[in-house]
RNA sequence: GCCGGAGUGGCGGAAUUGGUAGACGCAAGGGACUUAAAAUCCCUCGUUCCAAAAGAGCGUACCGGUUCGAGUCCGGUCUCCGGCACCA
């Protein structure tokens, strides 16, 4: 063993060893308990960053730990390899996207290997490989057969910089998720996946995701956005036409004073001829801050009151949600209220506050502003400046007056259904997933357009539709594929006449929606995956990745899993049993980014300190779910720690013959076990429990540091001492191995092992050995700490009290004051309660 | 506005079931070794009172409550972070 710790040599040596001996190869048996450990695969952008390092190190520790615990671990890695940056690089540097992508993959694979990550590289996949993306096409056709795919023209989110469409989930704050450009709206023909068909199940199963952070499940529920209400028909006055509205507040229907409809509502083009009005409607503001409307000239009839209500086109009514029309109740909806004030429309109060409703507060002293007509404050009957949106008691509502909102909702819904005026409905905010992308570097959508037969899917046996490699990408104009004649021109599979191919490619989120299934059997060619093997490994036991995919990738994957289950290939209902969303790596309080100039280069760090130091720092500086503040000095600290362990082992080898089987426990029945031995057992227990308890590696490593500190201070003066220290150091090696694997292997070998440490089981602790014989007892007087003393473990309460009352300092506090009560918490403290006077 | 989460030394963070607040590490200060420096090792390190020690007081964003006892539980307030937001 070398005198000095030399990470570079050590790490290269063991990486080669692991590879040569195929130690990370997945076992093909399906009898032992399995553990599927998965980290979100990266986009091959060129080089890995610290966020990747943290993500993959966390996963690697879990995989290594579970292997030592005897699980059959599947721990794969691959590449989310289709995507726009490859095309941008092609435009900028004149390379082919495929070449650029595969070169990046090669470089990044090397980087991951240098981190000592224990992947089974034989399971590696890249989504841009035809062997992979043909199954995207296959799933697309299967979904088409099941009615889960359709094509329609609609307003879509258009990113002018990426020159492509984005799904709703991919628009963040009106900006493109990838490049932050402001997203525009554009009318386009698109292919959609009917994720809404699974809205109810996706929502319901959120409750079963107990291994997920509550936050992520909440975000998904929020995104799906279920709301119950009724659809009601409002006849158009004087015409045989109806406007159907959706509302969740049917209890306020008697307070409706007008209707608001979306400016794209079909009734506008159908019934309105006045060019002036049409023009005004068309030029309504797009700004969501400003409420604007135009009176259409139409009137509708409230089916419950018979009142005539003016119909307004309003810019804040969304055509995509509900029916594109709403009944406006300004007294009880803030938006309608503001709109009514602006256009001088009537306000009618039909709900008043109910003192029986929890949260009711009597507010009799309200400021009165009599200048403009306002609805009445429901509790004071005085004018107010806001709509009253809470539940309450119905007034002025015909036969429903006097009911509470909750009951009124039910009764009015019943009445509407019975009278054939409408029906109860459920609406979701979730919309179908538009997957067409007007780009080259993605999966071709397997569709053919035939003048005779129309839209024809490519037959299964003609898959894959290969992405042509012979292209030029200019970045100007349309999709590069539309210029490739050999690709576009084909024959119709039905009638054999000349036909054209679809030139759009799929959203790359399709690729990542099922890759975790492919990993289970990445080399099968007749199916997307082997069901037997996949059913054995699925669901993923631990999934690890960034919170940014809380809705996007995680929702799409859940959807795909359910569809594939319904196709009959999979048993699992949900893909990811446990989810860990790791925090960001930040420096100087901000996310690392090139523009801020605060990036840390993993290659440089590995070169300088070695991968084990980088791994250890990432794990020690914060628990995995929290943000990690990068600290160069913290890295030094991790490096120092490894050096201290190295020195400890070196000294042992030199001074007292550290090695396998060194020393005998000369007195195994000794009534006072060696203190170092006890600390060793306590540390095994602590490290194991910290890993099992939400992967709190930071405290696990802290306790290892404590043990190392004690071992370093320990003086060997007998055979028993040597035995204890020997056992302690061997356990340090085992316990540190998931965190700093090369380092542990090197030490393991240095004490005489011929087999890799990877074949060793995780150590177990002996509860008796870990037990303290004496514990420190804290004595409190009236809850304040007044003394400490050592007592034997398990001393009975009466003796504990007796000893507490022998403590001189404690007696001084008590003096002659009467003792009211004495409380004993076993093994911890005594609290003596006395009267103050 | 609604829904999550957080607030503890100079810093990152511990405190697992209501029971010794500040483990472990970083930084800082002092010392040893050295011609010197680096590395390494040892000591100090929440704050106030006191020359110091001993000791005592205060202290987990703020106010209050429950309890023998609260960083932890309850009610309210403030601040910060994340998500959603004309979704009828």
PDB file of N, CA, C and O (backbone and C1' of nucleotides) in Angstrom, chain A residues 227 247-248 288 290-291 318 321 326 335 429 621 623 626 640 644 686 698 705-706 776 788 813 828 831, chain B residues 4 12-16 19-20 23-27 40-41 56-58 68-69 82-84 86-88:
ATOM      1  N   UNK A 227     -62.718  19.422 -11.509  1.00  0.00           N
ATOM      2  CA  UNK A 227     -63.776  20.123 -10.785  1.00  0.00           C
ATOM      3  C   UNK A 227     -65.152  19.643 -11.221  1.00  0.00           C
ATOM      4  O   UNK A 227     -65.417  19.427 -12.397  1.00  0.00           O
ATOM      5  N   UNK A 247     -70.682  25.457 -14.931  1.00  0.00           N
ATOM      6  CA  UNK A 247     -70.455  26.165 -13.669  1.00  0.00           C
ATOM      7  C   UNK A 247     -70.283  25.170 -12.533  1.00  0.00           C
ATOM      8  O   UNK A 247     -70.832  24.070 -12.567  1.00  0.00           O
ATOM      9  N   UNK A 248     -69.489  25.570 -11.545  1.00  0.00           N
ATOM     10  CA  UNK A 248     -69.388  24.771 -10.320  1.00  0.00           C
ATOM     11  C   UNK A 248     -70.239  25.418  -9.236  1.00  0.00           C
ATOM     12  O   UNK A 248     -70.353  24.901  -8.149  1.00  0.00           O
ATOM     13  N   UNK A 288     -54.060  39.088 -20.361  1.00  0.00           N
ATOM     14  CA  UNK A 288     -54.887  38.490 -19.322  1.00  0.00           C
ATOM     15  C   UNK A 288     -55.133  39.428 -18.136  1.00  0.00           C
ATOM     16  O   UNK A 288     -56.043  39.213 -17.361  1.00  0.00           O
ATOM     17  N   UNK A 290     -56.028  42.628 -18.395  1.00  0.00           N
ATOM     18  CA  UNK A 290     -57.151  43.530 -18.690  1.00  0.00           C
ATOM     19  C   UNK A 290     -58.404  42.730 -18.978  1.00  0.00           C
ATOM     20  O   UNK A 290     -58.398  41.824 -19.804  1.00  0.00           O
ATOM     21  N   UNK A 291     -59.466  43.087 -18.301  1.00  0.00           N
ATOM     22  CA  UNK A 291     -60.750  42.460 -18.611  1.00  0.00           C
ATOM     23  C   UNK A 291     -61.477  43.313 -19.642  1.00  0.00           C
ATOM     24  O   UNK A 291     -61.713  44.496 -19.430  1.00  0.00           O
ATOM     25  N   UNK A 318     -62.164  31.150 -21.619  1.00  0.00           N
ATOM     26  CA  UNK A 318     -61.329  30.249 -22.416  1.00  0.00           C
ATOM     27  C   UNK A 318     -62.210  29.281 -23.199  1.00  0.00           C
ATOM     28  O   UNK A 318     -63.067  28.625 -22.631  1.00  0.00           O
ATOM     29  N   UNK A 321     -61.740  25.401 -22.147  1.00  0.00           N
ATOM     30  CA  UNK A 321     -62.176  24.834 -20.870  1.00  0.00           C
ATOM     31  C   UNK A 321     -63.694  24.848 -20.771  1.00  0.00           C
ATOM     32  O   UNK A 321     -64.337  25.838 -21.143  1.00  0.00           O
ATOM     33  N   UNK A 326     -69.776  31.020 -19.899  1.00  0.00           N
ATOM     34  CA  UNK A 326     -70.067  30.978 -18.471  1.00  0.00           C
ATOM     35  C   UNK A 326     -71.241  31.888 -18.143  1.00  0.00           C
ATOM     36  O   UNK A 326     -71.456  32.912 -18.795  1.00  0.00           O
ATOM     37  N   UNK A 335     -64.185  38.020 -10.907  1.00  0.00           N
ATOM     38  CA  UNK A 335     -63.974  38.430 -12.303  1.00  0.00           C
ATOM     39  C   UNK A 335     -65.239  39.050 -12.884  1.00  0.00           C
ATOM     40  O   UNK A 335     -65.209  40.101 -13.524  1.00  0.00           O
ATOM     41  N   UNK A 429     -58.578  20.390 -15.921  1.00  0.00           N
ATOM     42  CA  UNK A 429     -57.701  21.379 -16.562  1.00  0.00           C
ATOM     43  C   UNK A 429     -56.750  20.688 -17.542  1.00  0.00           C
ATOM     44  O   UNK A 429     -56.287  21.268 -18.496  1.00  0.00           O
ATOM     45  N   UNK A 621     -22.623  17.237   2.366  1.00  0.00           N
ATOM     46  CA  UNK A 621     -22.910  18.669   2.549  1.00  0.00           C
ATOM     47  C   UNK A 621     -24.383  18.963   2.818  1.00  0.00           C
ATOM     48  O   UNK A 621     -24.701  20.010   3.380  1.00  0.00           O
ATOM     49  N   UNK A 623     -28.637  16.872   3.082  1.00  0.00           N
ATOM     50  CA  UNK A 623     -29.447  15.693   2.750  1.00  0.00           C
ATOM     51  C   UNK A 623     -29.936  15.809   1.307  1.00  0.00           C
ATOM     52  O   UNK A 623     -30.056  16.913   0.789  1.00  0.00           O
ATOM     53  N   UNK A 626     -32.515  18.363  -0.261  1.00  0.00           N
ATOM     54  CA  UNK A 626     -32.302  19.813  -0.123  1.00  0.00           C
ATOM     55  C   UNK A 626     -31.301  20.330  -1.132  1.00  0.00           C
ATOM     56  O   UNK A 626     -30.466  19.593  -1.635  1.00  0.00           O
ATOM     57  N   UNK A 640      -9.586  15.640   3.124  1.00  0.00           N
ATOM     58  CA  UNK A 640      -8.837  15.471   4.373  1.00  0.00           C
ATOM     59  C   UNK A 640      -9.313  14.231   5.122  1.00  0.00           C
ATOM     60  O   UNK A 640      -8.517  13.481   5.668  1.00  0.00           O
ATOM     61  N   UNK A 644      -7.218  10.946   6.315  1.00  0.00           N
ATOM     62  CA  UNK A 644      -7.090  10.505   7.712  1.00  0.00           C
ATOM     63  C   UNK A 644      -7.341   9.000   7.819  1.00  0.00           C
ATOM     64  O   UNK A 644      -6.647   8.295   8.558  1.00  0.00           O
ATOM     65  N   UNK A 686     -26.106   3.080  13.281  1.00  0.00           N
ATOM     66  CA  UNK A 686     -26.454   4.448  12.892  1.00  0.00           C
ATOM     67  C   UNK A 686     -26.399   4.633  11.365  1.00  0.00           C
ATOM     68  O   UNK A 686     -27.317   5.194  10.762  1.00  0.00           O
ATOM     69  N   UNK A 698     -25.816  12.302   4.821  1.00  0.00           N
ATOM     70  CA  UNK A 698     -25.005  13.296   5.528  1.00  0.00           C
ATOM     71  C   UNK A 698     -24.766  12.909   6.985  1.00  0.00           C
ATOM     72  O   UNK A 698     -23.634  13.002   7.472  1.00  0.00           O
ATOM     73  N   UNK A 705     -17.359   9.630  10.555  1.00  0.00           N
ATOM     74  CA  UNK A 705     -16.259  10.514  10.930  1.00  0.00           C
ATOM     75  C   UNK A 705     -15.980  10.414  12.425  1.00  0.00           C
ATOM     76  O   UNK A 705     -14.822  10.395  12.852  1.00  0.00           O
ATOM     77  N   UNK A 706     -17.047  10.320  13.203  1.00  0.00           N
ATOM     78  CA  UNK A 706     -16.867  10.166  14.654  1.00  0.00           C
ATOM     79  C   UNK A 706     -16.104   8.896  14.972  1.00  0.00           C
ATOM     80  O   UNK A 706     -15.201   8.886  15.807  1.00  0.00           O
ATOM     81  N   UNK A 776     -25.655   8.919  30.752  1.00  0.00           N
ATOM     82  CA  UNK A 776     -25.623  10.180  31.471  1.00  0.00           C
ATOM     83  C   UNK A 776     -27.055  10.573  31.814  1.00  0.00           C
ATOM     84  O   UNK A 776     -27.920  10.617  30.949  1.00  0.00           O
ATOM     85  N   UNK A 788     -25.762  16.667  36.197  1.00  0.00           N
ATOM     86  CA  UNK A 788     -25.646  15.447  35.392  1.00  0.00           C
ATOM     87  C   UNK A 788     -24.929  14.405  36.229  1.00  0.00           C
ATOM     88  O   UNK A 788     -24.063  14.747  37.033  1.00  0.00           O
ATOM     89  N   UNK A 813     -30.547  23.831  44.983  1.00  0.00           N
ATOM     90  CA  UNK A 813     -31.668  24.477  44.298  1.00  0.00           C
ATOM     91  C   UNK A 813     -32.983  24.185  44.995  1.00  0.00           C
ATOM     92  O   UNK A 813     -33.876  25.007  45.028  1.00  0.00           O
ATOM     93  N   UNK A 828     -32.725   8.917  30.522  1.00  0.00           N
ATOM     94  CA  UNK A 828     -32.483  10.258  30.010  1.00  0.00           C
ATOM     95  C   UNK A 828     -32.414  11.312  31.120  1.00  0.00           C
ATOM     96  O   UNK A 828     -31.382  11.941  31.295  1.00  0.00           O
ATOM     97  N   UNK A 831     -36.825  15.058  36.315  1.00  0.00           N
ATOM     98  CA  UNK A 831     -37.247  16.441  36.500  1.00  0.00           C
ATOM     99  C   UNK A 831     -37.927  16.562  37.847  1.00  0.00           C
ATOM    100  O   UNK A 831     -38.926  15.906  38.109  1.00  0.00           O
TER     101      UNK A 831
ATOM    102  P     G B   4     -51.781  22.640   1.285  1.00  0.00           P
ATOM    103  O5'   G B   4     -50.529  21.862   0.692  1.00  0.00           O
ATOM    104  C5'   G B   4     -49.282  22.169   1.190  1.00  0.00           C
ATOM    105  C4'   G B   4     -48.222  21.685   0.257  1.00  0.00           C
ATOM    106  C3'   G B   4     -46.865  21.806   0.915  1.00  0.00           C
ATOM    107  O3'   G B   4     -46.561  20.626   1.615  1.00  0.00           O
ATOM    108  C1'   G B   4     -46.839  23.035  -1.085  1.00  0.00           C
ATOM    109  P     G B  12     -25.887  28.609   5.910  1.00  0.00           P
ATOM    110  O5'   G B  12     -25.344  27.158   5.547  1.00  0.00           O
ATOM    111  C5'   G B  12     -24.898  26.882   4.226  1.00  0.00           C
ATOM    112  C4'   G B  12     -24.451  25.450   4.140  1.00  0.00           C
ATOM    113  C3'   G B  12     -25.434  24.441   4.677  1.00  0.00           C
ATOM    114  O3'   G B  12     -26.474  24.201   3.743  1.00  0.00           O
ATOM    115  C1'   G B  12     -23.278  23.911   5.464  1.00  0.00           C
ATOM    116  P     G B  13     -27.889  23.666   4.215  1.00  0.00           P
ATOM    117  O5'   G B  13     -27.453  22.320   4.941  1.00  0.00           O
ATOM    118  C5'   G B  13     -28.230  21.769   5.976  1.00  0.00           C
ATOM    119  C4'   G B  13     -27.328  20.858   6.762  1.00  0.00           C
ATOM    120  C3'   G B  13     -27.996  20.197   7.950  1.00  0.00           C
ATOM    121  O3'   G B  13     -28.498  18.947   7.506  1.00  0.00           O
ATOM    122  C1'   G B  13     -26.080  21.344   8.689  1.00  0.00           C
ATOM    123  P     A B  14     -29.692  18.275   8.244  1.00  0.00           P
ATOM    124  O5'   A B  14     -28.835  17.572   9.375  1.00  0.00           O
ATOM    125  C5'   A B  14     -29.179  17.731  10.638  1.00  0.00           C
ATOM    126  C4'   A B  14     -28.334  16.909  11.532  1.00  0.00           C
ATOM    127  C3'   A B  14     -29.200  16.381  12.657  1.00  0.00           C
ATOM    128  O3'   A B  14     -29.610  15.080  12.340  1.00  0.00           O
ATOM    129  C1'   A B  14     -27.473  17.736  13.536  1.00  0.00           C
ATOM    130  P     A B  15     -31.174  14.765  12.474  1.00  0.00           P
ATOM    131  O5'   A B  15     -31.460  15.039  14.015  1.00  0.00           O
ATOM    132  C5'   A B  15     -30.852  14.227  14.993  1.00  0.00           C
ATOM    133  C4'   A B  15     -31.110  14.809  16.341  1.00  0.00           C
ATOM    134  C3'   A B  15     -32.569  15.156  16.629  1.00  0.00           C
ATOM    135  O3'   A B  15     -33.295  14.005  16.991  1.00  0.00           O
ATOM    136  C1'   A B  15     -31.184  16.936  17.308  1.00  0.00           C
ATOM    137  P     U B  16     -34.876  13.958  16.857  1.00  0.00           P
ATOM    138  O5'   U B  16     -34.985  13.277  15.417  1.00  0.00           O
ATOM    139  C5'   U B  16     -36.226  13.242  14.705  1.00  0.00           C
ATOM    140  C4'   U B  16     -36.603  11.817  14.362  1.00  0.00           C
ATOM    141  C3'   U B  16     -37.065  10.970  15.551  1.00  0.00           C
ATOM    142  O3'   U B  16     -38.126  10.127  15.136  1.00  0.00           O
ATOM    143  C1'   U B  16     -35.259   9.913  14.470  1.00  0.00           C
ATOM    144  P     G B  19     -38.358  14.534  22.510  1.00  0.00           P
ATOM    145  O5'   G B  19     -37.523  14.898  23.807  1.00  0.00           O
ATOM    146  C5'   G B  19     -37.264  16.277  24.103  1.00  0.00           C
ATOM    147  C4'   G B  19     -36.446  16.355  25.372  1.00  0.00           C
ATOM    148  C3'   G B  19     -35.391  15.266  25.481  1.00  0.00           C
ATOM    149  O3'   G B  19     -34.294  15.836  26.155  1.00  0.00           O
ATOM    150  C1'   G B  19     -36.898  15.089  27.302  1.00  0.00           C
ATOM    151  P     U B  20     -33.155  16.536  25.338  1.00  0.00           P
ATOM    152  O5'   U B  20     -32.142  16.830  26.530  1.00  0.00           O
ATOM    153  C5'   U B  20     -32.490  17.755  27.555  1.00  0.00           C
ATOM    154  C4'   U B  20     -31.232  18.472  27.958  1.00  0.00           C
ATOM    155  C3'   U B  20     -30.551  19.207  26.804  1.00  0.00           C
ATOM    156  O3'   U B  20     -29.979  20.400  27.307  1.00  0.00           O
ATOM    157  C1'   U B  20     -29.080  17.606  27.700  1.00  0.00           C
ATOM    158  P     A B  23     -21.818  20.732  18.091  1.00  0.00           P
ATOM    159  O5'   A B  23     -21.447  19.193  17.886  1.00  0.00           O
ATOM    160  C5'   A B  23     -21.773  18.250  18.894  1.00  0.00           C
ATOM    161  C4'   A B  23     -22.136  16.931  18.256  1.00  0.00           C
ATOM    162  C3'   A B  23     -21.221  16.478  17.118  1.00  0.00           C
ATOM    163  O3'   A B  23     -20.066  15.833  17.602  1.00  0.00           O
ATOM    164  C1'   A B  23     -23.482  16.234  16.472  1.00  0.00           C
ATOM    165  P     C B  24     -18.631  16.298  17.156  1.00  0.00           P
ATOM    166  O5'   C B  24     -18.674  16.088  15.572  1.00  0.00           O
ATOM    167  C5'   C B  24     -18.659  14.780  15.011  1.00  0.00           C
ATOM    168  C4'   C B  24     -18.875  14.870  13.515  1.00  0.00           C
ATOM    169  C3'   C B  24     -18.007  15.900  12.793  1.00  0.00           C
ATOM    170  O3'   C B  24     -16.704  15.405  12.533  1.00  0.00           O
ATOM    171  C1'   C B  24     -20.235  16.166  12.096  1.00  0.00           C
ATOM    172  P     G B  25     -15.470  16.400  12.570  1.00  0.00           P
ATOM    173  O5'   G B  25     -15.728  17.326  11.301  1.00  0.00           O
ATOM    174  C5'   G B  25     -15.560  16.803   9.989  1.00  0.00           C
ATOM    175  C4'   G B  25     -16.145  17.758   8.976  1.00  0.00           C
ATOM    176  C3'   G B  25     -15.467  19.112   8.848  1.00  0.00           C
ATOM    177  O3'   G B  25     -14.260  19.032   8.117  1.00  0.00           O
ATOM    178  C1'   G B  25     -17.809  19.379   8.809  1.00  0.00           C
ATOM    179  P     C B  26     -13.139  20.109   8.338  1.00  0.00           P
ATOM    180  O5'   C B  26     -13.772  21.439   7.733  1.00  0.00           O
ATOM    181  C5'   C B  26     -13.964  21.567   6.330  1.00  0.00           C
ATOM    182  C4'   C B  26     -14.650  22.881   6.035  1.00  0.00           C
ATOM    183  C3'   C B  26     -13.909  24.122   6.489  1.00  0.00           C
ATOM    184  O3'   C B  26     -12.837  24.440   5.627  1.00  0.00           O
ATOM    185  C1'   C B  26     -16.190  24.333   7.012  1.00  0.00           C
ATOM    186  P     A B  27     -11.528  25.084   6.247  1.00  0.00           P
ATOM    187  O5'   A B  27     -12.041  26.523   6.712  1.00  0.00           O
ATOM    188  C5'   A B  27     -12.409  27.508   5.750  1.00  0.00           C
ATOM    189  C4'   A B  27     -13.028  28.690   6.428  1.00  0.00           C
ATOM    190  C3'   A B  27     -12.147  29.385   7.465  1.00  0.00           C
ATOM    191  O3'   A B  27     -11.232  30.272   6.869  1.00  0.00           O
ATOM    192  C1'   A B  27     -14.299  29.058   8.362  1.00  0.00           C
ATOM    193  P     U B  40      -3.753  18.600   6.211  1.00  0.00           P
ATOM    194  O5'   U B  40      -3.013  17.867   7.423  1.00  0.00           O
ATOM    195  C5'   U B  40      -2.671  16.496   7.327  1.00  0.00           C
ATOM    196  C4'   U B  40      -1.775  16.118   8.480  1.00  0.00           C
ATOM    197  C3'   U B  40      -2.370  16.379   9.858  1.00  0.00           C
ATOM    198  O3'   U B  40      -3.241  15.345  10.253  1.00  0.00           O
ATOM    199  C1'   U B  40      -0.147  17.196   9.798  1.00  0.00           C
ATOM    200  P     C B  41      -4.522  15.688  11.157  1.00  0.00           P
ATOM    201  O5'   C B  41      -3.885  15.864  12.604  1.00  0.00           O
ATOM    202  C5'   C B  41      -3.234  14.779  13.250  1.00  0.00           C
ATOM    203  C4'   C B  41      -2.506  15.274  14.472  1.00  0.00           C
ATOM    204  C3'   C B  41      -3.358  16.087  15.435  1.00  0.00           C
ATOM    205  O3'   C B  41      -4.137  15.256  16.273  1.00  0.00           O
ATOM    206  C1'   C B  41      -1.325  17.222  15.060  1.00  0.00           C
ATOM    207  P     A B  56     -25.312  27.413  37.372  1.00  0.00           P
ATOM    208  O5'   A B  56     -25.961  28.818  37.039  1.00  0.00           O
ATOM    209  C5'   A B  56     -26.602  29.569  38.085  1.00  0.00           C
ATOM    210  C4'   A B  56     -26.816  30.997  37.653  1.00  0.00           C
ATOM    211  C3'   A B  56     -27.683  31.183  36.418  1.00  0.00           C
ATOM    212  O3'   A B  56     -29.055  31.075  36.721  1.00  0.00           O
ATOM    213  C1'   A B  56     -25.764  32.537  36.227  1.00  0.00           C
ATOM    214  P     G B  57     -30.037  30.552  35.604  1.00  0.00           P
ATOM    215  O5'   G B  57     -30.149  31.812  34.633  1.00  0.00           O
ATOM    216  C5'   G B  57     -30.790  32.998  35.087  1.00  0.00           C
ATOM    217  C4'   G B  57     -30.610  34.109  34.084  1.00  0.00           C
ATOM    218  C3'   G B  57     -31.152  33.831  32.690  1.00  0.00           C
ATOM    219  O3'   G B  57     -32.560  33.966  32.624  1.00  0.00           O
ATOM    220  C1'   G B  57     -29.038  34.858  32.523  1.00  0.00           C
ATOM    221  P     C B  58     -33.378  33.046  31.653  1.00  0.00           P
ATOM    222  O5'   C B  58     -32.959  33.595  30.214  1.00  0.00           O
ATOM    223  C5'   C B  58     -33.315  34.918  29.813  1.00  0.00           C
ATOM    224  C4'   C B  58     -32.646  35.268  28.506  1.00  0.00           C
ATOM    225  C3'   C B  58     -32.935  34.334  27.336  1.00  0.00           C
ATOM    226  O3'   C B  58     -34.201  34.579  26.755  1.00  0.00           O
ATOM    227  C1'   C B  58     -30.621  34.792  27.399  1.00  0.00           C
ATOM    228  P     C B  68     -48.428  19.892  33.774  1.00  0.00           P
ATOM    229  O5'   C B  68     -46.890  20.214  34.003  1.00  0.00           O
ATOM    230  C5'   C B  68     -46.462  20.871  35.199  1.00  0.00           C
ATOM    231  C4'   C B  68     -44.959  20.780  35.283  1.00  0.00           C
ATOM    232  C3'   C B  68     -44.218  21.149  34.007  1.00  0.00           C
ATOM    233  O3'   C B  68     -44.042  22.546  33.915  1.00  0.00           O
ATOM    234  C1'   C B  68     -43.359  19.112  34.823  1.00  0.00           C
ATOM    235  P     G B  69     -44.245  23.267  32.543  1.00  0.00           P
ATOM    236  O5'   G B  69     -43.076  22.641  31.657  1.00  0.00           O
ATOM    237  C5'   G B  69     -41.728  23.048  31.914  1.00  0.00           C
ATOM    238  C4'   G B  69     -40.781  22.246  31.064  1.00  0.00           C
ATOM    239  C3'   G B  69     -41.022  22.342  29.561  1.00  0.00           C
ATOM    240  O3'   G B  69     -40.423  23.511  29.043  1.00  0.00           O
ATOM    241  C1'   G B  69     -40.680  20.085  30.171  1.00  0.00           C
ATOM    242  P     G B  82     -38.150  30.665  -6.402  1.00  0.00           P
ATOM    243  O5'   G B  82     -39.001  29.327  -6.441  1.00  0.00           O
ATOM    244  C5'   G B  82     -38.366  28.089  -6.739  1.00  0.00           C
ATOM    245  C4'   G B  82     -39.341  26.963  -6.562  1.00  0.00           C
ATOM    246  C3'   G B  82     -40.597  27.054  -7.402  1.00  0.00           C
ATOM    247  O3'   G B  82     -40.387  26.689  -8.746  1.00  0.00           O
ATOM    248  C1'   G B  82     -41.193  26.471  -5.205  1.00  0.00           C
ATOM    249  P     G B  83     -41.247  27.425  -9.887  1.00  0.00           P
ATOM    250  O5'   G B  83     -42.653  26.687  -9.771  1.00  0.00           O
ATOM    251  C5'   G B  83     -42.743  25.299 -10.051  1.00  0.00           C
ATOM    252  C4'   G B  83     -44.101  24.798  -9.648  1.00  0.00           C
ATOM    253  C3'   G B  83     -45.278  25.466 -10.341  1.00  0.00           C
ATOM    254  O3'   G B  83     -45.486  24.969 -11.647  1.00  0.00           O
ATOM    255  C1'   G B  83     -45.726  25.321  -8.039  1.00  0.00           C
ATOM    256  P     C B  84     -46.011  25.952 -12.791  1.00  0.00           P
ATOM    257  O5'   C B  84     -47.525  26.167 -12.362  1.00  0.00           O
ATOM    258  C5'   C B  84     -48.450  25.091 -12.435  1.00  0.00           C
ATOM    259  C4'   C B  84     -49.754  25.492 -11.825  1.00  0.00           C
ATOM    260  C3'   C B  84     -50.418  26.720 -12.434  1.00  0.00           C
ATOM    261  O3'   C B  84     -51.043  26.460 -13.675  1.00  0.00           O
ATOM    262  C1'   C B  84     -50.509  26.884 -10.091  1.00  0.00           C
ATOM    263  P     C B  86     -54.680  32.184 -15.819  1.00  0.00           P
ATOM    264  O5'   C B  86     -56.080  32.350 -16.566  1.00  0.00           O
ATOM    265  C5'   C B  86     -57.211  31.694 -16.099  1.00  0.00           C
ATOM    266  C4'   C B  86     -57.959  32.510 -15.044  1.00  0.00           C
ATOM    267  C3'   C B  86     -59.466  32.426 -15.216  1.00  0.00           C
ATOM    268  O3'   C B  86     -60.051  32.530 -13.943  1.00  0.00           O
ATOM    269  C1'   C B  86     -58.788  34.672 -15.381  1.00  0.00           C
ATOM    270  P     C B  87     -60.145  31.309 -12.923  1.00  0.00           P
ATOM    271  O5'   C B  87     -60.389  30.021 -13.830  1.00  0.00           O
ATOM    272  C5'   C B  87     -61.706  29.668 -14.261  1.00  0.00           C
ATOM    273  C4'   C B  87     -61.784  28.174 -14.475  1.00  0.00           C
ATOM    274  C3'   C B  87     -61.248  27.336 -13.320  1.00  0.00           C
ATOM    275  O3'   C B  87     -62.032  26.175 -13.252  1.00  0.00           O
ATOM    276  C1'   C B  87     -60.008  26.863 -15.276  1.00  0.00           C
ATOM    277  P     A B  88     -62.856  25.926 -11.958  1.00  0.00           P
ATOM    278  O5'   A B  88     -63.972  27.057 -11.913  1.00  0.00           O
ATOM    279  C5'   A B  88     -65.242  26.766 -12.374  1.00  0.00           C
ATOM    280  C4'   A B  88     -65.975  28.036 -12.625  1.00  0.00           C
ATOM    281  C3'   A B  88     -67.258  27.851 -13.440  1.00  0.00           C
ATOM    282  O3'   A B  88     -68.341  27.490 -12.615  1.00  0.00           O
ATOM    283  C1'   A B  88     -65.993  29.593 -14.387  1.00  0.00           C
TER     284        A B  88
END
